[in-house]
Amino acid sequence: MTSFELAVAINLFRFESGAALATVVGVLIEVPVMLLVVTAVNASKRWYEAGSHA
């Protein structure tokens, strides 16, 4: 999400709105969670590849 998208969401829904809160918090939660998932998958890559040589 760019700063422009954030500004539009806040302008359209105001700070008191649940939609603006979900827009801001959703991105702040989604990015770190996805980075953790990618890190976990990359760390277990050898484990998956070892099981595929059956």
mmCIF file of C-alpha atoms in Angstrom:
data_model
loop_
_atom_site.group_PDB
_atom_site.id
_atom_site.type_symbol
_atom_site.label_atom_id
_atom_site.label_comp_id
_atom_site.label_asym_id
_atom_site.label_seq_id
_atom_site.Cartn_x
_atom_site.Cartn_y
_atom_site.Cartn_z
ATOM 1 C CA MET A 1 0.000 0.000 0.000
ATOM 2 C CA THR A 2 1.368 3.364 -0.956
ATOM 3 C CA SER A 3 1.037 6.569 1.014
ATOM 4 C CA PHE A 4 -1.452 7.757 -1.589
ATOM 5 C CA GLU A 5 -3.719 4.753 -0.999
ATOM 6 C CA LEU A 6 -3.487 5.285 2.736
ATOM 7 C CA ALA A 7 -4.385 8.963 2.362
ATOM 8 C CA VAL A 8 -7.367 8.094 0.168
ATOM 9 C CA ALA A 9 -8.625 5.487 2.662
ATOM 10 C CA ILE A 10 -8.354 7.924 5.559
ATOM 11 C CA ASN A 11 -9.964 10.718 3.558
ATOM 12 C CA LEU A 12 -12.876 8.559 2.428
ATOM 13 C CA PHE A 13 -13.569 6.765 5.696
ATOM 14 C CA ARG A 14 -12.148 9.128 8.346
ATOM 15 C CA PHE A 15 -10.104 7.939 11.309
ATOM 16 C CA GLU A 16 -13.146 6.880 13.328
ATOM 17 C CA SER A 17 -14.230 4.384 10.700
ATOM 18 C CA GLY A 18 -13.573 0.690 11.056
ATOM 19 C CA ALA A 19 -12.773 0.549 7.333
ATOM 20 C CA ALA A 20 -9.903 3.019 7.705
ATOM 21 C CA LEU A 21 -8.628 1.139 10.735
ATOM 22 C CA ALA A 22 -8.789 -2.181 8.893
ATOM 23 C CA THR A 23 -6.988 -0.675 5.902
ATOM 24 C CA VAL A 24 -4.108 0.626 7.993
ATOM 25 C CA VAL A 25 -3.790 -2.221 10.493
ATOM 26 C CA GLY A 26 -4.335 -4.891 7.855
ATOM 27 C CA VAL A 27 -1.275 -3.804 5.925
ATOM 28 C CA LEU A 28 0.808 -3.386 9.071
ATOM 29 C CA ILE A 29 -0.018 -6.956 10.103
ATOM 30 C CA GLU A 30 -0.006 -8.608 6.665
ATOM 31 C CA VAL A 31 3.508 -7.635 5.590
ATOM 32 C CA PRO A 32 5.392 -8.932 8.669
ATOM 33 C CA VAL A 33 3.319 -12.133 8.706
ATOM 34 C CA MET A 34 4.072 -12.818 5.043
ATOM 35 C CA LEU A 35 7.778 -12.168 5.650
ATOM 36 C CA LEU A 36 7.727 -14.673 8.520
ATOM 37 C CA VAL A 37 6.009 -17.254 6.304
ATOM 38 C CA VAL A 38 8.601 -16.785 3.562
ATOM 39 C CA THR A 39 11.422 -17.064 6.099
ATOM 40 C CA ALA A 40 9.958 -20.267 7.550
ATOM 41 C CA VAL A 41 9.491 -21.837 4.112
ATOM 42 C CA ASN A 42 13.008 -20.901 3.026
ATOM 43 C CA ALA A 43 14.442 -22.288 6.274
ATOM 44 C CA SER A 44 12.665 -25.623 5.761
ATOM 45 C CA LYS A 45 13.481 -25.870 2.043
ATOM 46 C CA ARG A 46 16.019 -28.674 2.516
ATOM 47 C CA TRP A 47 13.511 -30.660 4.553
ATOM 48 C CA TYR A 48 10.954 -30.528 1.723
ATOM 49 C CA GLU A 49 13.533 -31.314 -0.963
ATOM 50 C CA ALA A 50 14.842 -34.306 1.022
ATOM 51 C CA GLY A 51 11.343 -35.803 1.111
ATOM 52 C CA SER A 52 10.823 -35.454 -2.644
ATOM 53 C CA HIS A 53 13.639 -37.877 -3.621
ATOM 54 C CA ALA A 54 11.630 -40.978 -2.712
#
